[in-house]
Coordinates of N, CA and C in Angstrom, one line a residue:
Chain A
D1 N -32.8 5.4 4.7 CA -31.5 4.6 4.0 C -30.0 5.7 4.0
V2 N -29.0 4.5 4.4 CA -27.6 5.4 4.7 C -27.2 5.6 2.9
H3 N -26.7 6.7 2.7 CA -26.1 7.2 1.6 C -24.9 8.0 2.0
L4 N -23.8 7.4 1.1 CA -22.6 7.7 1.3 C -22.3 8.2 -0.4
V5 N -22.0 9.6 -0.6 CA -21.5 9.9 -2.1 C -20.3 10.8 -2.1
E6 N -19.3 9.8 -2.7 CA -18.0 10.6 -3.0 C -17.9 11.6 -4.1
S7 N -17.2 12.4 -4.3 CA -16.8 13.2 -5.2 C -15.6 13.8 -5.3
G8 N -14.8 14.5 -6.3 CA -13.6 15.2 -6.0 C -12.5 14.3 -6.8
G9 N -13.0 13.0 -7.3 CA -11.8 12.3 -8.1 C -11.5 12.9 -9.7
G10 N -10.6 12.3 -10.0 CA -10.2 12.9 -11.2 C -8.8 12.7 -11.9
L11 N -8.4 13.1 -12.9 CA -7.0 13.2 -13.3 C -6.2 14.0 -12.8
V12 N -5.1 13.6 -12.1 CA -3.8 14.7 -11.8 C -2.5 13.8 -12.1
Q13 N -1.6 14.8 -12.5 CA -0.4 14.5 -12.5 C 0.5 14.1 -11.3
P14 N 1.5 13.4 -11.3 CA 2.3 12.8 -10.6 C 2.9 14.0 -9.4
G15 N 2.7 13.9 -8.3 CA 3.1 14.9 -7.6 C 2.2 15.7 -7.1
G16 N 1.0 15.7 -7.9 CA -0.1 16.8 -7.4 C -0.8 16.2 -6.3
S17 N -2.2 17.1 -6.1 CA -2.8 17.0 -5.1 C -4.3 16.8 -5.2
L18 N -5.3 16.4 -4.3 CA -6.7 16.2 -4.8 C -7.4 16.0 -3.5
R19 N -8.5 16.6 -3.3 CA -9.1 16.5 -1.9 C -10.4 15.8 -2.5
L20 N -10.7 14.7 -1.6 CA -12.0 13.9 -2.2 C -12.9 14.1 -1.0
S21 N -14.1 14.2 -1.2 CA -15.2 14.5 -0.3 C -16.3 13.2 -0.2
C22 N -17.0 13.3 0.9 CA -17.8 12.1 1.0 C -19.2 12.8 1.8
A23 N -20.1 12.9 0.7 CA -21.5 13.3 1.6 C -22.1 12.2 2.3
A24 N -22.4 12.2 3.7 CA -23.3 11.2 4.3 C -24.6 11.6 4.5
S25 N -25.7 10.6 4.5 CA -26.8 11.1 4.8 C -27.6 9.5 5.2
G26 N -28.8 9.8 5.9 CA -29.7 8.7 6.1 C -29.2 8.4 7.5
F27 N -28.4 8.9 8.5 CA -27.9 8.5 9.8 C -27.1 9.6 10.3
T28 N -26.9 9.5 11.8 CA -26.3 10.7 12.2 C -24.9 10.6 12.3
F29 N -24.3 11.0 11.3 CA -23.0 11.3 10.9 C -21.9 11.3 12.3
S30 N -22.4 12.3 12.9 CA -21.5 12.4 13.9 C -21.2 11.7 14.9
S31 N -22.0 10.3 15.0 CA -21.8 9.3 15.8 C -21.0 8.1 15.4
Y32 N -20.5 8.4 14.3 CA -19.9 7.0 13.6 C -18.5 7.7 13.0
S33 N -17.7 6.6 13.4 CA -16.2 6.6 12.7 C -16.4 6.3 11.2
M34 N -15.7 6.8 10.2 CA -15.5 6.5 9.0 C -14.2 6.1 8.5
H35 N -14.4 5.6 7.2 CA -13.1 5.0 6.8 C -13.0 5.5 5.3
W36 N -11.7 5.3 4.6 CA -11.7 5.2 3.3 C -10.9 4.0 2.9
V37 N -11.3 3.4 2.0 CA -10.6 2.2 1.3 C -10.6 2.3 -0.1
R38 N -9.4 1.8 -0.6 CA -9.3 2.1 -2.1 C -8.9 0.8 -3.0
Q39 N -9.1 1.1 -4.1 CA -9.2 -0.4 -4.9 C -8.7 0.1 -6.2
A40 N -7.1 -0.1 -6.3 CA -6.7 -0.4 -8.1 C -7.4 -0.7 -8.8
P41 N -7.4 -0.5 -10.0 CA -8.0 -1.3 -11.3 C -7.8 -2.8 -11.5
G42 N -8.7 -3.4 -11.4 CA -8.5 -4.8 -11.4 C -8.0 -5.8 -10.3
K43 N -7.9 -4.9 -9.2 CA -7.2 -5.3 -7.9 C -8.3 -5.5 -7.0
G44 N -7.6 -5.7 -5.6 CA -8.6 -6.0 -4.5 C -8.8 -4.5 -3.5
L45 N -9.3 -4.8 -2.5 CA -9.4 -3.7 -1.5 C -8.5 -3.7 -0.5
V46 N -7.9 -2.3 -0.3 CA -6.8 -2.1 0.6 C -7.4 -0.7 1.5
W47 N -7.3 -1.1 3.0 CA -7.9 -0.1 3.8 C -6.7 1.1 3.7
V48 N -7.1 2.7 3.8 CA -6.2 3.6 3.6 C -6.2 4.3 5.0
S49 N -7.6 4.8 5.5 CA -7.4 5.5 6.8 C -8.8 5.6 7.3
H50 N -8.8 5.9 8.6 CA -9.8 5.7 9.7 C -9.9 6.9 10.7
I51 N -11.1 7.6 10.8 CA -11.3 8.8 11.7 C -12.3 8.3 12.7
K52 N -12.4 8.9 13.7 CA -13.0 8.4 15.0 C -14.4 9.4 14.3
S53 N -15.5 9.2 15.3 CA -16.7 10.1 15.0 C -16.6 11.7 15.4
D54 N -15.8 11.7 16.5 CA -15.5 13.1 16.6 C -14.3 13.8 16.3
G55 N -13.4 12.9 15.2 CA -12.2 13.5 14.8 C -11.0 13.4 15.6
S56 N -11.2 13.2 16.9 CA -9.9 12.9 17.7 C -9.2 11.6 17.4
I57 N -9.4 10.8 16.7 CA -8.6 9.9 16.5 C -8.3 9.6 14.9
K58 N -7.1 9.6 14.2 CA -7.1 9.3 12.9 C -5.9 8.2 12.7
T59 N -6.1 7.4 11.8 CA -5.1 6.2 11.8 C -5.0 6.0 10.0
Y60 N -3.7 5.8 9.8 CA -3.6 5.4 8.1 C -2.6 4.4 7.8
A61 N -3.1 3.7 6.7 CA -2.0 2.9 6.3 C -0.5 3.3 6.3
D62 N 0.1 2.3 6.6 CA 1.7 2.8 6.7 C 2.3 3.3 5.5
S63 N 2.0 2.7 4.2 CA 2.7 2.8 3.2 C 2.3 4.2 2.6
L64 N 1.3 4.9 3.2 CA 0.8 6.4 2.7 C 2.1 7.4 3.0
K65 N 2.8 7.1 4.4 CA 3.9 7.8 4.6 C 3.6 9.3 4.8
G66 N 2.5 9.7 5.4 CA 2.1 11.0 5.5 C 1.6 11.8 4.5
R67 N 1.4 11.2 3.3 CA 0.9 12.1 2.2 C -0.6 12.3 2.1
F68 N -1.3 11.6 2.9 CA -2.6 11.5 3.1 C -3.0 12.1 4.5
T69 N -4.2 12.8 4.5 CA -5.0 13.4 5.7 C -6.4 13.3 5.7
I70 N -6.7 12.5 6.3 CA -8.4 12.3 6.8 C -8.9 13.4 7.5
S71 N -10.2 13.8 7.4 CA -10.6 14.7 8.2 C -12.0 14.9 8.1
R72 N -13.3 15.3 8.8 CA -14.4 15.4 9.0 C -15.1 16.9 9.1
D73 N -16.2 17.1 8.7 CA -17.1 18.2 9.2 C -18.3 17.7 9.7
N74 N -18.7 17.7 11.0 CA -19.8 16.8 11.4 C -21.1 17.7 11.0
A75 N -20.8 19.1 11.2 CA -21.7 20.0 11.0 C -22.3 20.0 9.5
K76 N -21.5 19.4 8.6 CA -21.7 19.3 7.1 C -22.0 17.9 6.6
N77 N -21.9 16.9 7.6 CA -22.1 15.6 7.4 C -21.1 15.3 6.3
T78 N -19.8 15.6 6.3 CA -19.0 15.3 5.3 C -17.6 14.8 5.7
L79 N -17.3 14.0 4.9 CA -15.9 13.1 5.4 C -14.9 13.7 4.1
Y80 N -13.5 13.7 4.4 CA -12.5 14.3 3.5 C -11.4 13.4 3.5
L81 N -10.5 13.4 2.4 CA -9.4 12.8 2.4 C -8.3 13.9 1.3
Q82 N -7.6 14.3 2.0 CA -6.6 15.3 1.4 C -5.3 14.2 1.0
M83 N -5.0 14.3 -0.4 CA -4.2 13.6 -1.1 C -3.3 14.3 -1.5
N84 N -1.7 14.4 -1.3 CA -0.4 15.0 -1.6 C 0.4 14.0 -2.3
S85 N 1.2 14.8 -2.9 CA 2.4 14.1 -3.7 C 1.9 12.8 -3.9
L86 N 0.9 12.7 -4.9 CA 0.2 11.6 -5.6 C 1.5 10.9 -6.5
R87 N 1.2 9.5 -6.7 CA 2.0 8.7 -7.3 C 1.1 8.0 -8.2
D88 N 1.7 7.4 -9.4 CA 1.1 6.6 -10.1 C 0.4 5.5 -9.3
E89 N 0.9 4.8 -8.3 CA 0.4 3.6 -7.7 C -0.5 4.1 -6.8
D90 N -1.0 5.5 -6.6 CA -2.1 5.8 -6.0 C -3.6 5.9 -6.9
T91 N -3.4 5.5 -8.4 CA -4.5 5.7 -9.1 C -5.2 4.1 -8.6
A92 N -6.6 4.7 -8.1 CA -7.6 3.7 -7.5 C -9.0 4.4 -7.6
V93 N -10.1 3.5 -7.6 CA -11.4 4.0 -6.6 C -11.3 4.1 -5.1
Y94 N -11.8 5.2 -4.6 CA -11.5 5.5 -3.7 C -13.1 5.5 -2.8
Y95 N -13.2 4.8 -2.1 CA -14.6 4.6 -1.4 C -14.5 5.0 0.0
C96 N -15.5 5.6 0.3 CA -16.0 6.1 1.9 C -17.0 4.8 2.2
A97 N -16.3 4.7 3.5 CA -17.0 4.0 4.1 C -17.4 4.0 5.5
R98 N -18.5 3.5 6.2 CA -18.7 3.7 7.3 C -18.7 2.7 8.4
D99 N -18.1 3.0 9.7 CA -17.5 1.9 10.5 C -18.8 1.5 11.3
D100 N -19.1 0.3 11.6 CA -20.0 -0.3 12.5 C -19.8 0.3 14.2
Y101 N -20.3 0.9 14.6 CA -19.9 1.6 15.8 C -19.7 0.8 16.9
R102 N -20.4 -0.7 16.7 CA -20.4 -1.6 17.7 C -18.9 -2.3 17.7
R103 N -18.5 -2.2 16.3 CA -17.5 -3.5 16.1 C -16.4 -2.7 15.4
L104 N -15.6 -2.0 15.7 CA -14.3 -1.1 15.2 C -13.8 -1.9 14.2
Y105 N -13.7 -1.1 13.2 CA -13.0 -1.3 11.6 C -13.7 -2.5 10.9
L106 N -15.1 -2.6 11.5 CA -16.0 -3.5 10.5 C -16.8 -2.5 9.5
V107 N -16.6 -2.5 8.2 CA -17.4 -1.5 7.4 C -18.7 -2.0 7.0
D108 N -19.9 -1.1 7.6 CA -21.3 -1.8 7.1 C -22.0 -1.3 6.0
Y109 N -21.4 0.0 5.4 CA -21.7 0.7 4.4 C -20.8 1.3 3.5
W110 N -20.7 1.1 2.1 CA -19.9 1.8 1.2 C -20.6 2.5 0.3
G111 N -19.8 3.8 0.1 CA -20.3 4.6 -1.3 C -19.9 4.1 -2.5
Q112 N -20.4 4.5 -3.6 CA -20.1 4.2 -4.8 C -18.6 4.3 -5.4
G113 N -17.8 5.1 -4.8 CA -16.4 5.2 -4.9 C -16.3 6.5 -6.0
T114 N -14.9 7.1 -6.0 CA -14.7 8.0 -7.0 C -13.2 7.4 -7.5
L115 N -13.1 7.8 -8.9 CA -11.8 7.3 -9.5 C -10.9 8.3 -9.3
V116 N -9.7 8.0 -9.0 CA -8.6 9.0 -9.1 C -7.5 8.3 -10.1
T117 N -7.2 9.0 -10.9 CA -6.3 8.6 -12.1 C -4.6 9.4 -11.8
V118 N -3.6 8.4 -11.7 CA -2.3 9.5 -11.5 C -1.6 9.3 -12.5
S119 N -1.6 10.2 -13.6 CA -0.7 10.0 -14.8 C -0.4 11.3 -15.4
S120 N 0.8 11.3 -16.2 CA 1.4 12.3 -16.8 C 0.9 12.5 -18.2
Chain B
E1 N 1.4 -7.2 10.1 CA 0.1 -7.1 9.1 C -0.1 -8.4 9.1
I2 N -1.5 -8.5 9.3 CA -2.0 -9.8 9.2 C -2.4 -10.3 7.6
V3 N -1.5 -11.2 7.0 CA -1.9 -11.4 5.4 C -3.2 -12.6 5.8
L4 N -4.0 -12.2 4.7 CA -5.1 -13.3 4.5 C -4.8 -13.5 2.9
T5 N -5.2 -15.1 2.7 CA -5.1 -15.6 1.6 C -6.3 -16.4 1.4
Q6 N -7.1 -16.1 0.2 CA -7.9 -16.9 -0.3 C -7.9 -17.9 -1.5
S7 N -8.8 -18.8 -1.2 CA -8.5 -19.9 -2.4 C -10.0 -20.4 -2.7
P8 N -10.5 -20.7 -3.9 CA -9.5 -20.6 -5.0 C -9.6 -19.3 -5.4
A9 N -8.8 -18.6 -6.2 CA -8.8 -17.7 -7.0 C -10.3 -17.4 -7.8
T10 N -10.5 -18.3 -8.4 CA -11.6 -18.5 -9.5 C -12.1 -19.8 -8.9
L11 N -13.6 -19.6 -8.8 CA -14.6 -20.8 -8.6 C -15.8 -20.6 -9.9
S12 N -15.8 -21.8 -10.8 CA -16.6 -21.6 -11.9 C -17.8 -22.5 -11.5
L13 N -18.9 -22.3 -11.5 CA -20.1 -23.1 -11.0 C -21.2 -22.7 -11.6
S14 N -22.3 -23.6 -11.5 CA -23.5 -23.4 -12.1 C -24.6 -22.9 -11.1
P15 N -25.5 -22.0 -11.6 CA -26.5 -21.6 -10.9 C -27.2 -23.0 -10.2
G16 N -27.5 -22.8 -8.7 CA -28.0 -23.8 -8.0 C -27.0 -24.6 -7.5
E17 N -25.5 -24.6 -7.6 CA -24.7 -25.3 -7.2 C -24.3 -24.7 -6.0
R18 N -23.3 -25.5 -5.0 CA -22.9 -25.0 -3.9 C -21.5 -24.5 -4.1
A19 N -21.2 -23.3 -3.4 CA -19.9 -22.4 -3.4 C -19.2 -22.5 -1.9
T20 N -18.1 -23.1 -2.2 CA -17.2 -23.1 -1.0 C -16.2 -22.3 -1.1
L21 N -15.9 -21.0 -0.2 CA -14.8 -20.1 -0.5 C -14.1 -20.4 0.9
S22 N -12.6 -20.4 0.7 CA -11.5 -20.1 1.8 C -10.9 -18.8 1.9
C23 N -10.6 -18.9 3.3 CA -10.0 -17.7 3.8 C -9.2 -18.1 4.8
R24 N -7.5 -18.1 4.8 CA -6.7 -18.4 5.7 C -6.0 -16.9 6.2
A25 N -6.0 -17.0 7.4 CA -5.2 -15.9 8.1 C -3.5 -16.2 8.5
S26 N -2.6 -15.5 8.3 CA -1.1 -15.7 8.7 C -1.1 -15.8 10.3
Q27 N -2.1 -15.5 11.0 CA -2.1 -15.5 12.3 C -3.6 -15.4 12.7
S28 N -3.8 -16.3 14.2 CA -5.2 -16.2 14.8 C -5.8 -14.5 14.5
V29 N -7.0 -14.7 14.1 CA -7.4 -13.2 14.1 C -9.1 -13.8 15.0
N30 N -9.0 -14.7 15.8 CA -10.1 -14.8 16.9 C -11.4 -14.9 15.9
Y31 N -12.4 -14.1 16.2 CA -13.5 -14.3 15.4 C -13.8 -13.3 14.9
Y32 N -12.8 -12.1 14.5 CA -12.9 -10.8 13.9 C -12.6 -11.2 12.4
L33 N -13.5 -11.9 11.7 CA -13.5 -12.2 10.3 C -14.7 -11.8 9.6
A34 N -14.6 -11.1 8.7 CA -15.8 -10.5 7.6 C -15.9 -11.2 6.2
W35 N -16.9 -11.1 5.7 CA -17.3 -11.4 4.1 C -17.8 -10.3 3.6
Y36 N -17.1 -9.8 2.5 CA -17.9 -8.6 1.5 C -18.1 -9.5 0.3
Q37 N -19.1 -8.9 -0.5 CA -19.6 -9.4 -1.9 C -19.6 -8.0 -2.6
Q38 N -18.8 -8.4 -3.9 CA -18.5 -7.2 -4.7 C -18.7 -7.7 -6.1
K39 N -19.9 -7.0 -6.6 CA -20.2 -7.4 -8.0 C -19.6 -6.1 -9.2
S40 N -19.7 -6.8 -10.1 CA -18.9 -5.8 -11.1 C -19.3 -4.5 -11.2
G41 N -18.6 -3.6 -11.1 CA -19.0 -1.9 -11.3 C -19.6 -1.5 -10.1
Q42 N -19.7 -2.1 -9.0 CA -20.2 -1.7 -7.7 C -19.4 -1.7 -6.5
A43 N -19.8 -1.1 -5.6 CA -19.2 -1.1 -4.2 C -19.3 -2.3 -3.7
P44 N -18.4 -2.7 -2.7 CA -18.4 -4.0 -1.9 C -19.8 -3.8 -1.1
R45 N -20.3 -4.9 -0.6 CA -21.5 -5.2 0.6 C -21.0 -6.0 1.5
L46 N -21.2 -5.6 2.7 CA -21.0 -6.6 3.9 C -22.2 -7.9 4.0
L47 N -21.5 -9.2 4.0 CA -22.7 -10.2 3.8 C -22.3 -10.8 5.3
I48 N -21.4 -11.2 6.0 CA -21.1 -11.8 7.0 C -20.1 -11.0 8.3
Y49 N -20.3 -11.0 9.3 CA -19.6 -10.4 10.2 C -18.9 -11.3 11.4
D50 N -18.0 -11.0 12.2 CA -17.6 -11.7 13.1 C -17.7 -13.5 12.9
V51 N -17.4 -13.9 11.7 CA -17.3 -15.4 11.3 C -18.6 -15.8 10.8
S52 N -19.8 -15.8 11.3 CA -21.0 -16.1 11.1 C -22.1 -15.2 11.2
T53 N -22.2 -14.1 11.6 CA -23.4 -13.3 11.6 C -23.6 -12.8 10.2
R54 N -24.9 -13.2 9.8 CA -25.1 -12.5 8.6 C -25.7 -10.8 8.8
A55 N -25.3 -10.1 8.0 CA -25.6 -8.6 7.9 C -26.9 -8.7 7.7
T56 N -27.6 -7.4 7.7 CA -28.9 -7.1 7.6 C -29.3 -7.5 6.3
G57 N -30.4 -8.1 6.1 CA -30.8 -8.3 4.8 C -30.3 -9.4 4.0
I58 N -29.1 -10.1 4.5 CA -28.3 -11.1 3.6 C -29.2 -12.6 3.9
P59 N -29.3 -13.2 2.8 CA -30.1 -14.6 2.6 C -29.4 -15.5 3.4
A60 N -30.2 -16.6 3.8 CA -29.8 -17.5 4.4 C -29.0 -18.4 3.9
R61 N -28.9 -18.5 2.5 CA -28.0 -19.3 2.0 C -26.4 -19.0 1.9
F62 N -26.2 -17.8 2.7 CA -24.6 -17.7 2.9 C -24.6 -17.6 4.3
T63 N -23.5 -18.8 4.6 CA -23.3 -19.1 5.9 C -21.7 -19.2 5.9
G64 N -21.2 -18.3 7.2 CA -19.7 -18.4 7.4 C -19.6 -19.1 8.6
S65 N -18.4 -19.9 8.6 CA -17.8 -20.5 9.6 C -16.3 -20.7 9.7
G66 N -15.5 -21.3 10.7 CA -14.4 -21.2 11.0 C -13.9 -20.9 12.4
S67 N -12.4 -20.6 12.7 CA -12.2 -20.1 13.5 C -10.6 -20.1 13.5
G68 N -10.0 -19.0 14.5 CA -8.7 -18.9 14.5 C -8.0 -18.2 13.2
T69 N -7.3 -19.4 12.3 CA -6.9 -19.0 11.1 C -7.8 -19.6 9.8
D70 N -8.4 -20.4 10.0 CA -9.1 -20.9 8.8 C -10.6 -20.4 8.8
F71 N -11.0 -19.9 7.7 CA -12.5 -19.5 7.4 C -13.1 -19.9 6.2
T72 N -14.4 -20.1 6.2 CA -15.2 -20.6 5.1 C -16.5 -19.8 5.0
L73 N -16.7 -19.3 3.5 CA -18.1 -18.9 3.5 C -18.6 -19.9 2.6
T74 N -19.7 -20.5 2.5 CA -20.7 -21.2 1.9 C -21.9 -20.4 1.3
I75 N -21.8 -20.6 0.2 CA -23.3 -20.2 -0.6 C -23.9 -21.7 -1.1
S76 N -25.0 -22.0 -0.3 CA -25.8 -23.3 -0.5 C -26.4 -23.6 -1.5
S77 N -26.8 -22.8 -2.3 CA -27.5 -22.8 -3.4 C -27.3 -21.6 -4.3
L78 N -26.3 -21.7 -5.5 CA -26.2 -20.3 -6.1 C -27.2 -19.8 -6.9
E79 N -27.4 -18.4 -7.0 CA -28.7 -17.8 -7.3 C -28.0 -16.9 -8.4
P80 N -28.2 -16.6 -9.7 CA -27.8 -15.7 -10.4 C -27.2 -14.4 -10.0
E81 N -27.8 -14.0 -9.0 CA -27.2 -12.5 -8.5 C -26.1 -12.8 -7.7
D82 N -25.6 -14.1 -7.4 CA -24.5 -14.4 -6.7 C -23.2 -14.9 -7.0
F83 N -23.0 -14.3 -8.7 CA -21.8 -14.4 -9.3 C -21.1 -13.2 -9.1
A84 N -20.0 -13.3 -8.2 CA -19.5 -11.9 -8.0 C -17.9 -12.2 -7.5
V85 N -17.2 -11.1 -7.0 CA -16.2 -11.3 -6.3 C -16.4 -11.2 -4.8
Y86 N -15.8 -12.5 -3.9 CA -15.9 -12.1 -2.3 C -14.6 -11.9 -1.8
Y87 N -14.9 -10.8 -1.0 CA -13.5 -10.7 0.0 C -13.6 -11.1 1.4
C88 N -12.8 -11.5 2.0 CA -12.6 -11.8 3.6 C -12.1 -10.5 4.2
Q89 N -12.0 -10.2 5.4 CA -11.4 -9.2 6.1 C -11.2 -9.3 7.6
Q90 N -10.1 -9.1 8.2 CA -9.8 -9.2 9.4 C -9.8 -7.9 10.5
R91 N -10.2 -7.9 11.3 CA -10.5 -6.6 12.0 C -9.5 -6.9 13.4
S92 N -9.1 -7.9 13.9 CA -8.5 -8.6 15.0 C -7.2 -7.4 15.3
Y93 N -6.4 -7.1 14.0 CA -5.3 -6.5 14.1 C -5.4 -5.1 13.4
W94 N -4.5 -4.2 14.0 CA -4.4 -3.1 12.9 C -3.2 -3.2 12.0
P95 N -3.3 -2.8 11.2 CA -4.1 -2.0 10.2 C -5.3 -3.5 10.1
P96 N -6.6 -3.0 9.5 CA -7.3 -4.0 8.9 C -6.9 -4.5 7.7
T97 N -7.1 -5.7 7.5 CA -6.8 -6.0 6.0 C -8.1 -7.0 5.1
F98 N -7.8 -7.1 4.1 CA -8.4 -7.7 3.1 C -7.6 -8.7 2.7
G99 N -8.4 -9.9 2.2 CA -7.9 -10.9 1.1 C -8.0 -10.5 -0.2
P100 N -7.1 -11.1 -1.0 CA -7.0 -11.1 -2.6 C -8.6 -11.1 -3.5
G101 N -9.4 -11.8 -2.6 CA -10.8 -12.2 -3.5 C -10.8 -13.6 -4.0
T102 N -12.1 -14.0 -4.1 CA -12.4 -15.0 -5.0 C -13.4 -14.8 -5.9
K103 N -13.0 -15.1 -7.1 CA -14.3 -14.6 -8.2 C -15.0 -16.0 -8.3
V104 N -16.5 -15.9 -8.2 CA -17.4 -16.9 -8.5 C -18.0 -16.4 -9.9
D105 N -17.7 -16.9 -11.1 CA -18.3 -16.9 -12.0 C -19.2 -18.0 -12.4
I106 N -19.8 -17.8 -13.6 CA -20.7 -18.8 -14.0 C -19.9 -19.9 -15.1
K107 N -20.2 -21.0 -14.8 CA -19.8 -22.1 -15.5 C -20.3 -22.7 -16.8

């Protein structure tokens, strides 16, 4: 079974940084592109970032303006999201998600999410 | 950026009834339209991709249809576990975008 387990969320002050991790199991992690998708409290889903299976291509939502960095360690089966200069509006549950390798940008499995709260 | 609009925002129905959810795109997304279900406090789950193909393990009561800019998710007979929020998503253009969701709640 595919398992994606996020960690690293928590309370951070505006302007602060946080690094999220996603531990993957149950599939060959190095063969799949991965995503981060977020959901503000009571709101809808918003795509954040995508990384190709080998890490060679990374894309981001325009609204992030260079504050977030996606990365992966295929030897550790782990996906990361480094978030800097955090703002109140970054408060959300952050989901790690797997891309369907045959259909780019189709998410076929999601983790349970980790809550990031940006507040003073 | 492709904007997806979903209607209605909320659909109040009883178990056994038919649910019809709509998703409209600001321009044609070809057949690259998916539907996800999200139950309260849970992660989303893929239901339908490429307009009408059910994901693994999805019951036949879920049907997707449409083309171009107008798409529909139909649940033929609502089961108690189907009361949730449903999101459409397009992947035809970067960035991938989601609709605002339709909540199906119990009448």
